[in-house]
Tab-separated table of C-alpha atoms in Angstrom:
chain	number	residue	atom	x	y	z
A	465	MET	CA	28.127	49.549	3.579
A	466	LYS	CA	29.417	50.876	6.836
A	467	LEU	CA	31.392	54.196	7.212
A	468	ALA	CA	33.275	55.260	10.407
A	469	VAL	CA	34.460	58.616	10.944
A	470	VAL	CA	36.997	59.141	13.390
A	471	GLY	CA	36.600	62.872	14.766
A	472	GLY	CA	33.000	62.705	14.241
A	473	GLY	CA	32.385	65.144	17.181
A	474	SER	CA	33.938	67.727	15.070
A	475	THR	CA	31.837	70.517	14.322
A	476	TYR	CA	32.245	70.249	10.923
A	477	THR	CA	30.575	67.009	10.851
A	478	PRO	CA	27.056	68.179	9.968
A	479	GLU	CA	28.371	68.895	6.370
A	480	LEU	CA	29.837	65.634	5.833
A	481	ILE	CA	26.198	64.044	7.146
A	482	ASP	CA	24.740	66.344	4.769
A	483	GLY	CA	26.689	65.131	1.854
A	484	PHE	CA	25.907	61.564	2.841
A	485	ALA	CA	22.206	62.044	2.929
A	486	ARG	CA	21.971	64.327	-0.339
A	487	LEU	CA	24.288	62.164	-2.222
A	488	ARG	CA	23.003	58.616	-0.731
A	489	ASP	CA	22.349	57.144	-4.229
A	490	THR	CA	26.126	57.704	-5.017
A	491	LEU	CA	27.150	56.412	-1.566
A	492	PRO	CA	24.326	53.950	0.137
A	493	VAL	CA	25.408	54.223	3.701
A	494	GLU	CA	23.606	51.675	5.741
A	495	GLU	CA	25.669	52.224	8.986
A	496	LEU	CA	27.707	55.572	9.779
A	497	VAL	CA	29.637	55.490	12.920
A	498	LEU	CA	31.023	58.801	14.443
A	499	ILE	CA	33.997	58.258	16.688
A	500	ASP	CA	35.456	60.733	19.101
A	501	PRO	CA	36.786	61.089	22.967
A	502	ALA	CA	34.643	64.137	23.377
A	503	ALA	CA	31.479	62.535	24.486
A	504	ASP	CA	29.506	65.692	25.174
A	505	ARG	CA	30.365	67.059	21.828
A	506	LEU	CA	29.599	63.758	20.154
A	507	GLU	CA	26.167	63.168	21.341
A	508	LEU	CA	25.277	66.778	19.927
A	509	ILE	CA	26.856	66.121	16.525
A	510	GLY	CA	25.076	62.609	16.757
A	511	GLY	CA	21.814	64.076	17.454
A	512	LEU	CA	21.959	66.629	14.461
A	513	ALA	CA	23.186	64.187	12.238
A	514	ARG	CA	20.376	61.554	12.784
A	515	ARG	CA	17.959	64.461	12.160
A	516	ILE	CA	19.362	65.519	8.970
A	517	PHE	CA	18.864	61.969	7.932
A	518	ALA	CA	15.499	61.721	8.642
A	519	ARG	CA	14.810	64.964	7.346
A	520	GLN	CA	16.184	64.189	3.823
A	521	GLY	CA	14.866	60.425	4.199
A	522	HIS	CA	17.980	58.721	4.562
A	523	PRO	CA	17.039	55.124	5.869
A	524	GLY	CA	20.584	54.543	7.323
A	525	LYS	CA	21.755	54.314	11.082
A	526	ILE	CA	23.921	56.888	12.554
A	527	THR	CA	25.357	55.731	16.037
A	528	THR	CA	28.101	57.389	17.922
A	529	THR	CA	31.093	55.949	20.286
A	530	SER	CA	34.141	56.618	21.960
A	531	ASP	CA	35.681	53.257	21.544
A	532	LEU	CA	37.598	53.465	18.418
A	533	ASP	CA	37.987	49.507	17.953
A	534	ALA	CA	34.348	49.171	18.539
A	535	GLY	CA	33.500	51.985	16.101
A	536	VAL	CA	35.648	50.648	13.114
A	537	ALA	CA	35.059	47.216	13.272
A	538	ASP	CA	33.563	45.893	9.920
A	539	ALA	CA	33.541	49.294	8.449
A	540	ASP	CA	34.478	49.355	4.795
A	541	ALA	CA	35.821	53.067	4.989
A	542	VAL	CA	37.380	54.609	7.471
A	543	LEU	CA	37.492	58.847	7.419
A	544	LEU	CA	39.928	60.681	9.298
A	545	GLN	CA	39.189	64.208	10.056
A	546	LEU	CA	40.774	64.594	13.551
A	547	ARG	CA	42.762	67.843	15.162
A	548	VAL	CA	45.219	66.749	17.787
A	549	GLY	CA	45.443	69.220	20.295
A	550	GLY	CA	42.103	70.658	19.358
A	551	GLN	CA	41.986	74.620	18.437
A	552	ALA	CA	43.978	75.502	21.189
A	553	ALA	CA	47.253	73.486	19.660
A	554	ARG	CA	46.043	75.527	16.446
A	555	ASN	CA	46.130	78.604	18.001
A	556	GLN	CA	49.825	77.945	19.009
A	557	ASP	CA	50.739	76.874	15.457
A	558	GLU	CA	49.511	79.923	14.418
A	559	THR	CA	51.072	82.350	16.836
A	560	TRP	CA	54.560	81.452	18.118
A	561	PRO	CA	56.141	81.255	14.549
A	562	LEU	CA	55.179	85.034	13.973
A	563	GLU	CA	57.715	85.754	16.886
A	564	CYS	CA	60.509	84.731	14.443
A	565	GLY	CA	59.158	86.891	11.435
A	566	CYS	CA	57.840	83.554	9.989
A	567	VAL	CA	54.274	82.645	8.717
A	568	GLY	CA	52.035	81.026	11.713
A	569	GLN	CA	49.704	78.578	9.641
A	570	GLU	CA	48.591	75.249	10.563
A	571	THR	CA	49.449	73.279	7.663
A	572	THR	CA	52.761	74.901	6.087
A	573	GLY	CA	55.846	76.237	7.648
A	574	ALA	CA	56.912	75.793	11.386
A	575	GLY	CA	53.080	75.524	12.398
A	576	GLY	CA	52.327	72.876	9.669
A	577	LEU	CA	55.380	70.826	10.908
A	578	ALA	CA	54.249	70.995	14.596
A	579	LYS	CA	50.855	69.527	13.802
A	580	ALA	CA	52.746	66.915	11.738
A	581	LEU	CA	54.648	65.847	14.577
A	582	ARG	CA	51.344	65.526	16.731
A	583	THR	CA	49.299	63.917	14.230
A	584	VAL	CA	51.200	61.433	12.436
A	585	PRO	CA	51.925	59.105	15.335
A	586	VAL	CA	48.370	59.197	16.248
A	587	VAL	CA	47.186	58.509	12.894
A	588	LEU	CA	49.469	55.436	12.499
A	589	ASP	CA	48.024	54.114	15.597
A	590	ILE	CA	44.408	54.653	14.538
A	591	ALA	CA	44.985	52.714	11.181
A	592	GLU	CA	47.045	50.126	12.974
A	593	ARG	CA	43.745	49.327	14.724
A	594	VAL	CA	41.743	49.329	11.914
A	595	ARG	CA	44.043	47.129	10.075
A	596	ARG	CA	44.015	44.702	13.164
A	597	THR	CA	39.791	44.995	13.025
A	598	ASN	CA	39.445	45.198	9.236
A	599	PRO	CA	42.276	44.752	7.052
A	600	ASP	CA	40.428	45.239	3.859
A	601	ALA	CA	39.121	48.770	5.140
A	602	TRP	CA	40.169	52.043	3.041
A	603	ILE	CA	41.352	55.116	5.060
A	604	ILE	CA	40.510	58.292	3.684
A	605	ASP	CA	42.592	60.769	5.339
A	606	PHE	CA	41.607	64.652	5.245
A	607	THR	CA	43.376	65.353	8.409
A	608	ASN	CA	46.181	67.854	7.812
A	609	PRO	CA	48.893	68.005	6.608
A	610	VAL	CA	47.281	65.931	4.446
A	611	GLY	CA	50.217	65.210	2.491
A	612	ILE	CA	52.528	64.289	4.948
A	613	VAL	CA	50.031	62.115	6.995
A	614	THR	CA	48.937	60.330	3.694
A	615	ARG	CA	52.838	59.339	3.071
A	616	ALA	CA	52.756	58.163	6.436
A	617	LEU	CA	49.873	55.950	6.050
A	618	LEU	CA	51.266	54.503	3.066
A	619	GLN	CA	54.550	53.554	3.778
A	620	ALA	CA	53.341	51.719	6.701
A	621	GLY	CA	51.423	49.622	4.556
A	622	HIS	CA	47.589	50.822	4.612
A	623	LYS	CA	45.270	50.999	2.080
A	624	ALA	CA	45.230	54.951	2.162
A	625	VAL	CA	44.268	58.054	0.009
A	626	GLY	CA	44.309	61.561	1.022
A	627	LEU	CA	41.612	64.210	0.186
A	628	CYS	CA	41.613	67.768	0.107
A	629	ASN	CA	38.661	70.124	-1.101
A	630	VAL	CA	40.822	73.042	-2.835
A	631	ALA	CA	40.474	71.139	-6.363
A	632	ILE	CA	36.576	70.749	-5.811
A	633	GLY	CA	36.442	74.394	-4.788
A	634	PHE	CA	38.092	75.496	-7.916
A	635	GLN	CA	36.003	73.315	-10.196
A	636	ARG	CA	32.816	74.731	-8.572
A	637	LYS	CA	34.312	78.169	-8.892
A	638	PHE	CA	35.041	77.577	-12.856
A	639	ALA	CA	31.944	76.166	-13.500
A	640	ARG	CA	29.947	78.825	-12.132
A	641	MET	CA	31.933	81.253	-14.002
A	642	LEU	CA	31.856	79.012	-17.239
A	643	ASP	CA	27.842	78.385	-16.983
A	644	VAL	CA	28.342	74.613	-16.943
A	645	THR	CA	28.019	71.955	-14.489
A	646	PRO	CA	30.743	71.005	-12.517
A	647	GLY	CA	31.172	67.485	-13.731
A	648	GLU	CA	31.752	68.977	-17.247
A	649	VAL	CA	34.988	70.732	-15.835
A	650	HIS	CA	38.241	68.946	-15.455
A	651	LEU	CA	41.286	70.252	-14.135
A	652	ASP	CA	45.070	70.229	-14.716
A	653	HIS	CA	45.537	70.248	-10.963
A	654	VAL	CA	49.220	69.592	-10.033
A	655	GLY	CA	51.550	69.872	-7.151
A	656	LEU	CA	51.377	68.681	-3.403
A	657	ASN	CA	48.924	68.970	-1.034
A	658	HIS	CA	48.449	72.809	-0.187
A	659	LEU	CA	50.929	73.588	-3.163
A	660	THR	CA	49.203	73.475	-6.157
A	661	TRP	CA	48.556	75.156	-9.424
A	662	GLU	CA	45.676	74.691	-12.009
A	663	LEU	CA	47.558	74.522	-15.336
A	664	GLY	CA	44.382	74.077	-17.228
A	665	VAL	CA	40.647	74.028	-17.261
A	666	ARG	CA	39.459	71.597	-19.642
A	667	LEU	CA	35.542	70.990	-20.616
A	668	GLY	CA	34.423	67.782	-21.013
A	669	GLY	CA	37.471	65.615	-19.680
A	670	PRO	CA	41.386	65.303	-19.681
A	671	GLU	CA	41.357	65.581	-23.437
A	672	GLY	CA	38.789	68.765	-23.478
A	673	GLU	CA	39.624	71.919	-24.590
A	674	ASN	CA	41.835	74.450	-22.129
A	675	VAL	CA	39.778	77.272	-21.679
A	676	LEU	CA	41.736	78.374	-18.645
A	677	PRO	CA	43.399	81.487	-20.705
A	678	GLY	CA	39.804	82.713	-21.949
A	679	LEU	CA	38.571	82.448	-18.152
A	680	ILE	CA	41.964	84.518	-16.792
A	681	ALA	CA	41.058	86.979	-19.433
A	682	GLU	CA	37.242	87.455	-18.402
A	683	HIS	CA	37.383	86.442	-14.625
A	684	GLY	CA	40.980	87.296	-13.665
A	685	GLY	CA	40.162	90.056	-11.363
A	686	ALA	CA	37.447	87.870	-9.515
A	687	ILE	CA	40.038	84.875	-9.236
A	688	ALA	CA	42.799	87.325	-8.033
A	689	GLU	CA	40.754	88.719	-5.250
A	690	ASP	CA	39.596	85.268	-4.115
A	691	LEU	CA	43.114	84.237	-3.940
A	692	HIS	CA	44.153	87.723	-2.119
A	693	MET	CA	46.627	88.069	-4.874
A	694	PRO	CA	47.390	90.761	-7.382
A	695	ARG	CA	45.758	90.361	-10.894
A	696	GLU	CA	48.611	91.282	-12.409
A	697	LEU	CA	50.418	87.945	-11.121
A	698	VAL	CA	47.843	85.648	-12.300
A	699	ASP	CA	48.085	87.207	-15.651
A	700	ARG	CA	52.024	86.721	-15.721
A	701	LEU	CA	51.996	83.140	-14.632
A	702	GLY	CA	48.903	82.173	-16.641
A	703	VAL	CA	47.940	79.785	-14.355
A	704	VAL	CA	45.865	79.724	-11.119
A	705	PRO	CA	47.745	79.242	-8.118
A	706	SER	CA	46.027	77.515	-4.870
A	707	TYR	CA	45.557	80.440	-2.311
A	708	TYR	CA	48.029	78.520	0.219
A	709	LEU	CA	50.743	79.778	-2.210
A	710	ARG	CA	50.212	83.426	-1.006
A	711	TYR	CA	52.392	82.166	1.760
A	712	PHE	CA	55.133	81.663	-0.621
A	713	TYR	CA	54.349	84.618	-3.158
A	714	ALA	CA	53.664	87.272	-0.389
A	715	HIS	CA	55.207	85.726	2.789
A	716	ASP	CA	56.423	89.030	4.588
A	717	GLU	CA	53.017	90.839	3.658
A	718	VAL	CA	50.924	87.669	5.315
A	719	VAL	CA	53.274	88.036	8.300
A	720	ARG	CA	52.597	91.441	8.830
A	721	GLU	CA	48.792	90.840	8.114
A	722	LEU	CA	48.761	88.178	10.859
A	723	GLY	CA	50.557	90.035	13.449
A	724	THR	CA	47.490	92.756	13.590
A	725	LYS	CA	44.522	90.690	13.921
A	726	PRO	CA	43.251	87.485	16.003
A	727	SER	CA	44.552	83.910	14.700
A	728	ARG	CA	42.122	82.036	12.631
A	729	ALA	CA	42.262	79.252	15.203
A	730	ALA	CA	40.644	82.367	17.842
A	731	GLU	CA	37.892	82.996	14.996
A	732	VAL	CA	37.051	78.981	14.436
A	733	ALA	CA	36.967	78.507	18.075
A	734	ALA	CA	34.649	81.362	18.717
A	735	MET	CA	32.098	80.043	15.826
A	736	GLU	CA	32.492	76.475	17.045
A	737	LYS	CA	31.034	77.857	20.404
A	738	GLU	CA	28.035	79.369	18.409
A	739	LEU	CA	27.722	76.169	16.158
A	740	LEU	CA	27.373	73.727	19.382
A	741	ALA	CA	24.734	76.101	20.665
A	742	LEU	CA	22.945	75.705	17.571
A	743	TYR	CA	23.414	71.943	16.960
A	744	GLY	CA	21.817	71.527	20.751
A	745	ASP	CA	18.687	72.905	19.464
A	746	PRO	CA	16.321	69.372	19.078
A	747	ALA	CA	14.305	71.532	16.273
A	748	LEU	CA	17.724	71.829	13.982
A	749	ASP	CA	17.543	69.079	11.196
A	750	GLU	CA	19.811	70.827	8.552
A	751	LYS	CA	23.361	72.353	8.606
A	752	PRO	CA	23.155	75.965	9.601
A	753	ALA	CA	24.377	78.891	7.335
A	754	LEU	CA	27.145	79.554	10.062
A	755	LEU	CA	28.667	76.179	9.117
A	756	GLY	CA	29.485	77.704	5.678
A	757	LYS	CA	32.102	79.962	7.200
A	758	ARG	CA	33.849	76.940	9.000
A	759	GLY	CA	36.017	75.953	6.330
A	760	GLY	CA	36.249	72.841	4.257
A	761	ALA	CA	33.743	73.573	1.579
A	762	PHE	CA	32.631	70.990	-0.761
A	763	TYR	CA	34.705	68.366	1.543
A	764	SER	CA	31.656	66.522	1.934
A	765	GLU	CA	31.297	66.044	-1.874
A	766	ALA	CA	34.827	65.162	-2.585
A	767	ALA	CA	34.541	62.497	0.370
A	768	VAL	CA	31.367	61.109	-1.111
A	769	ASP	CA	32.689	60.610	-4.569
A	770	LEU	CA	36.211	58.994	-3.288
A	771	ALA	CA	34.430	56.714	-1.019
A	772	ALA	CA	32.150	55.661	-3.398
A	773	SER	CA	34.971	55.188	-6.117
A	774	LEU	CA	36.950	53.047	-3.681
A	775	LEU	CA	34.036	50.906	-2.745
A	776	GLY	CA	32.661	49.890	-6.036
A	777	GLY	CA	29.946	52.706	-6.039
A	778	GLY	CA	28.956	55.524	-8.421
A	779	GLY	CA	31.889	57.903	-7.890
A	780	SER	CA	33.881	59.756	-10.768
A	781	ALA	CA	36.303	57.773	-12.393
A	782	VAL	CA	38.689	60.585	-11.948
A	783	GLN	CA	39.339	62.444	-8.927
A	784	VAL	CA	41.948	65.013	-7.628
A	785	VAL	CA	43.598	63.125	-4.576
A	786	ASN	CA	46.886	62.418	-2.633
A	787	THR	CA	48.713	59.554	-3.539
A	788	TYR	CA	52.162	57.938	-4.559
A	789	ASN	CA	53.987	59.946	-7.342
A	790	ARG	CA	54.823	56.675	-9.251
A	791	GLY	CA	56.893	58.541	-11.885
A	792	THR	CA	54.170	61.097	-12.597
A	793	LEU	CA	56.419	64.012	-11.666
A	794	PRO	CA	59.739	62.635	-12.783
A	795	PHE	CA	62.433	64.962	-10.748
A	796	LEU	CA	60.263	63.296	-7.515
A	797	PRO	CA	60.925	59.698	-6.043
A	798	ASP	CA	58.061	57.262	-6.834
A	799	ASP	CA	57.079	57.409	-3.038
A	800	ALA	CA	56.428	60.889	-2.713
A	801	VAL	CA	52.983	61.894	-2.088
A	802	ILE	CA	51.629	64.293	-4.944
A	803	GLU	CA	48.007	65.704	-5.452
A	804	VAL	CA	47.061	65.429	-8.905
A	805	GLN	CA	44.081	63.879	-10.795
A	806	ALA	CA	43.899	60.067	-10.777
A	807	ARG	CA	41.963	57.150	-11.866
A	808	VAL	CA	39.897	55.887	-8.809
A	809	ASP	CA	38.743	52.556	-8.264
A	810	GLY	CA	38.588	49.354	-5.895
A	811	THR	CA	42.056	48.798	-5.982
A	812	GLY	CA	43.243	52.600	-5.536
A	813	ALA	CA	44.297	55.675	-7.055
A	814	THR	CA	46.293	55.565	-10.347
A	815	PRO	CA	47.568	59.437	-11.307
A	816	LEU	CA	47.041	60.692	-14.510
A	817	ALA	CA	49.601	61.990	-16.736
A	818	VAL	CA	50.444	65.612	-16.203
A	819	PRO	CA	51.756	68.404	-18.293
A	820	ARG	CA	55.481	68.916	-18.035
A	821	LEU	CA	55.988	71.412	-15.135
A	822	ASP	CA	57.894	75.082	-15.642
A	823	PRO	CA	60.774	75.264	-13.225
A	824	LEU	CA	58.966	78.134	-11.776
A	825	TYR	CA	56.792	75.283	-10.280
A	826	ALA	CA	58.903	72.102	-10.167
A	827	GLY	CA	61.628	73.752	-8.000
A	828	LEU	CA	59.426	74.666	-5.474
A	829	ILE	CA	57.527	71.283	-5.623
A	830	ALA	CA	60.944	69.556	-5.120
A	831	ASN	CA	62.142	71.826	-2.326
A	832	VAL	CA	58.926	71.027	-0.266
A	833	THR	CA	59.056	67.491	-1.038
A	834	ALA	CA	62.512	67.528	0.856
A	835	TYR	CA	61.170	69.100	3.733
A	836	GLU	CA	58.069	66.497	3.825
A	837	ASP	CA	60.803	63.823	3.806
A	838	LEU	CA	62.634	65.266	6.764
A	839	ALA	CA	59.112	66.233	8.647
A	840	LEU	CA	58.049	62.687	8.347
A	841	ASP	CA	61.181	61.426	9.610
A	842	ALA	CA	61.231	64.071	12.727
A	843	ALA	CA	57.548	62.698	13.228
A	844	LEU	CA	58.453	59.112	13.098
A	845	ARG	CA	61.748	59.128	15.019
A	846	GLY	CA	61.598	62.544	16.850
A	847	GLY	CA	64.481	64.450	18.219
A	848	ARG	CA	65.575	67.838	18.328
A	849	GLU	CA	68.346	67.721	15.807
A	850	ARG	CA	65.554	66.210	13.034
A	851	VAL	CA	62.791	69.125	13.766
A	852	PHE	CA	65.781	71.630	13.353
A	853	LYS	CA	66.545	70.117	9.695
A	854	ALA	CA	63.102	69.958	8.663
A	855	LEU	CA	62.536	73.702	9.773
A	856	LEU	CA	65.867	74.589	8.029
A	857	SER	CA	64.776	73.045	5.033
A	858	HIS	CA	61.380	74.555	4.176
A	859	PRO	CA	61.486	77.473	1.857
A	860	LEU	CA	59.359	79.680	4.210
A	861	ILE	CA	62.109	79.601	6.664
A	862	GLY	CA	65.495	78.593	5.500
A	863	GLN	CA	67.899	80.701	7.753
A	864	TYR	CA	69.659	79.286	10.563
A	865	GLU	CA	68.480	81.933	13.451
A	866	TYR	CA	65.228	81.267	12.234
A	867	ALA	CA	65.255	77.774	12.403
A	868	GLU	CA	66.988	77.254	15.825
A	869	GLY	CA	63.981	79.955	17.353
A	870	LEU	CA	61.305	78.042	15.857
A	871	THR	CA	62.922	74.881	17.177
A	872	ASP	CA	63.118	75.634	20.393
A	873	ARG	CA	59.366	77.305	20.272
A	874	LEU	CA	57.753	74.475	18.525
A	875	ILE	CA	59.167	71.897	21.142
A	876	ALA	CA	58.299	74.186	24.317
A	877	HIS	CA	54.603	74.378	22.758
A	878	ASN	CA	53.936	70.937	22.023
A	879	ARG	CA	55.876	69.045	24.812
A	880	GLU	CA	52.863	67.353	25.926
A	881	HIS	CA	52.096	65.899	22.288
A	882	LEU	CA	55.693	64.704	21.551
A	883	ALA	CA	56.908	61.496	23.235
A	884	TRP	CA	60.320	61.884	22.438
A	885	ALA	CA	60.280	65.462	24.241
């Protein structure tokens, strides 16, 4: 089995490598190719990756290349974890929206749209080259904004599934609170990428007992603290929102906070310098503790599980993924991409039925889906007016004056990445 990782020079890659090494019985990788145009970083990451495999006794071969076509040739699955423009572009996404009084964040709002506009054309080009080399390969997308990018891939006819680590993080957290294994915890996880709610926490499977009310009663304070939301809100909702919902539920508070501290991109950039220095140590043969602060917790386990299921291995039959709606949420079109529990096998992902959604959640999901329609159109066809309409439709923006100012700033800061600009 051969896997390829596009964006293999990321400082986060050792987390993925550690997952491949630990879970080799689930996903027996014979060859792993790390692909990245940044040759210096790639060699550092590749060296550490080989040492991690050797330490854990993994027999697989790890190679590195800057040649995309050669790297993906004959791959059974290709994982996408790229960041167009790097941390510098992310820093812009997180700062210029604040000038208009809007949240600066890399996956939602104006910053998220900027990332989508930069990313979708690049990902589609990569996917087309994968298809030419190996049309049977699965594409697993971890590149944000996952929902929009996955929809672009699926609409172009690619064999693609989107992946996020939010659900597996909640699963692990709830398992610790319940003192059970993660495999015993099934989530009624519903929504769009980075716009989800845990409507239920079930023990033993989709039909198991819903223990969420008891979890909130006993651990609501800790849950709310992790979300940076008031305990009272979690109690009133009776469900657990993703921490990304804080951008919606406490928008103005978040804007004030973001204006008083360095951007997350600046923090990550500093962390990456430290990580790269550590990775250059030939004695290092495990992921360093600092990597745990980088973000993306449990991504490696989710990625291994998903790849194993798609490739006929030992992955879990039911997983949270991003895939076509296909009637699962009746108020959305079938070709909307949602994030829910799905049955995953060699044919792809089939969403499981979900509980009827309260209008409080369905309304916001429908609104953001409409924005994603417009965002994808802008990413595919370009043009200032399409960017403006996407921004105007977003519930975190929604005002003509804000949308005008944000459109000008988005284009100015991303001109080098936008062919039409």
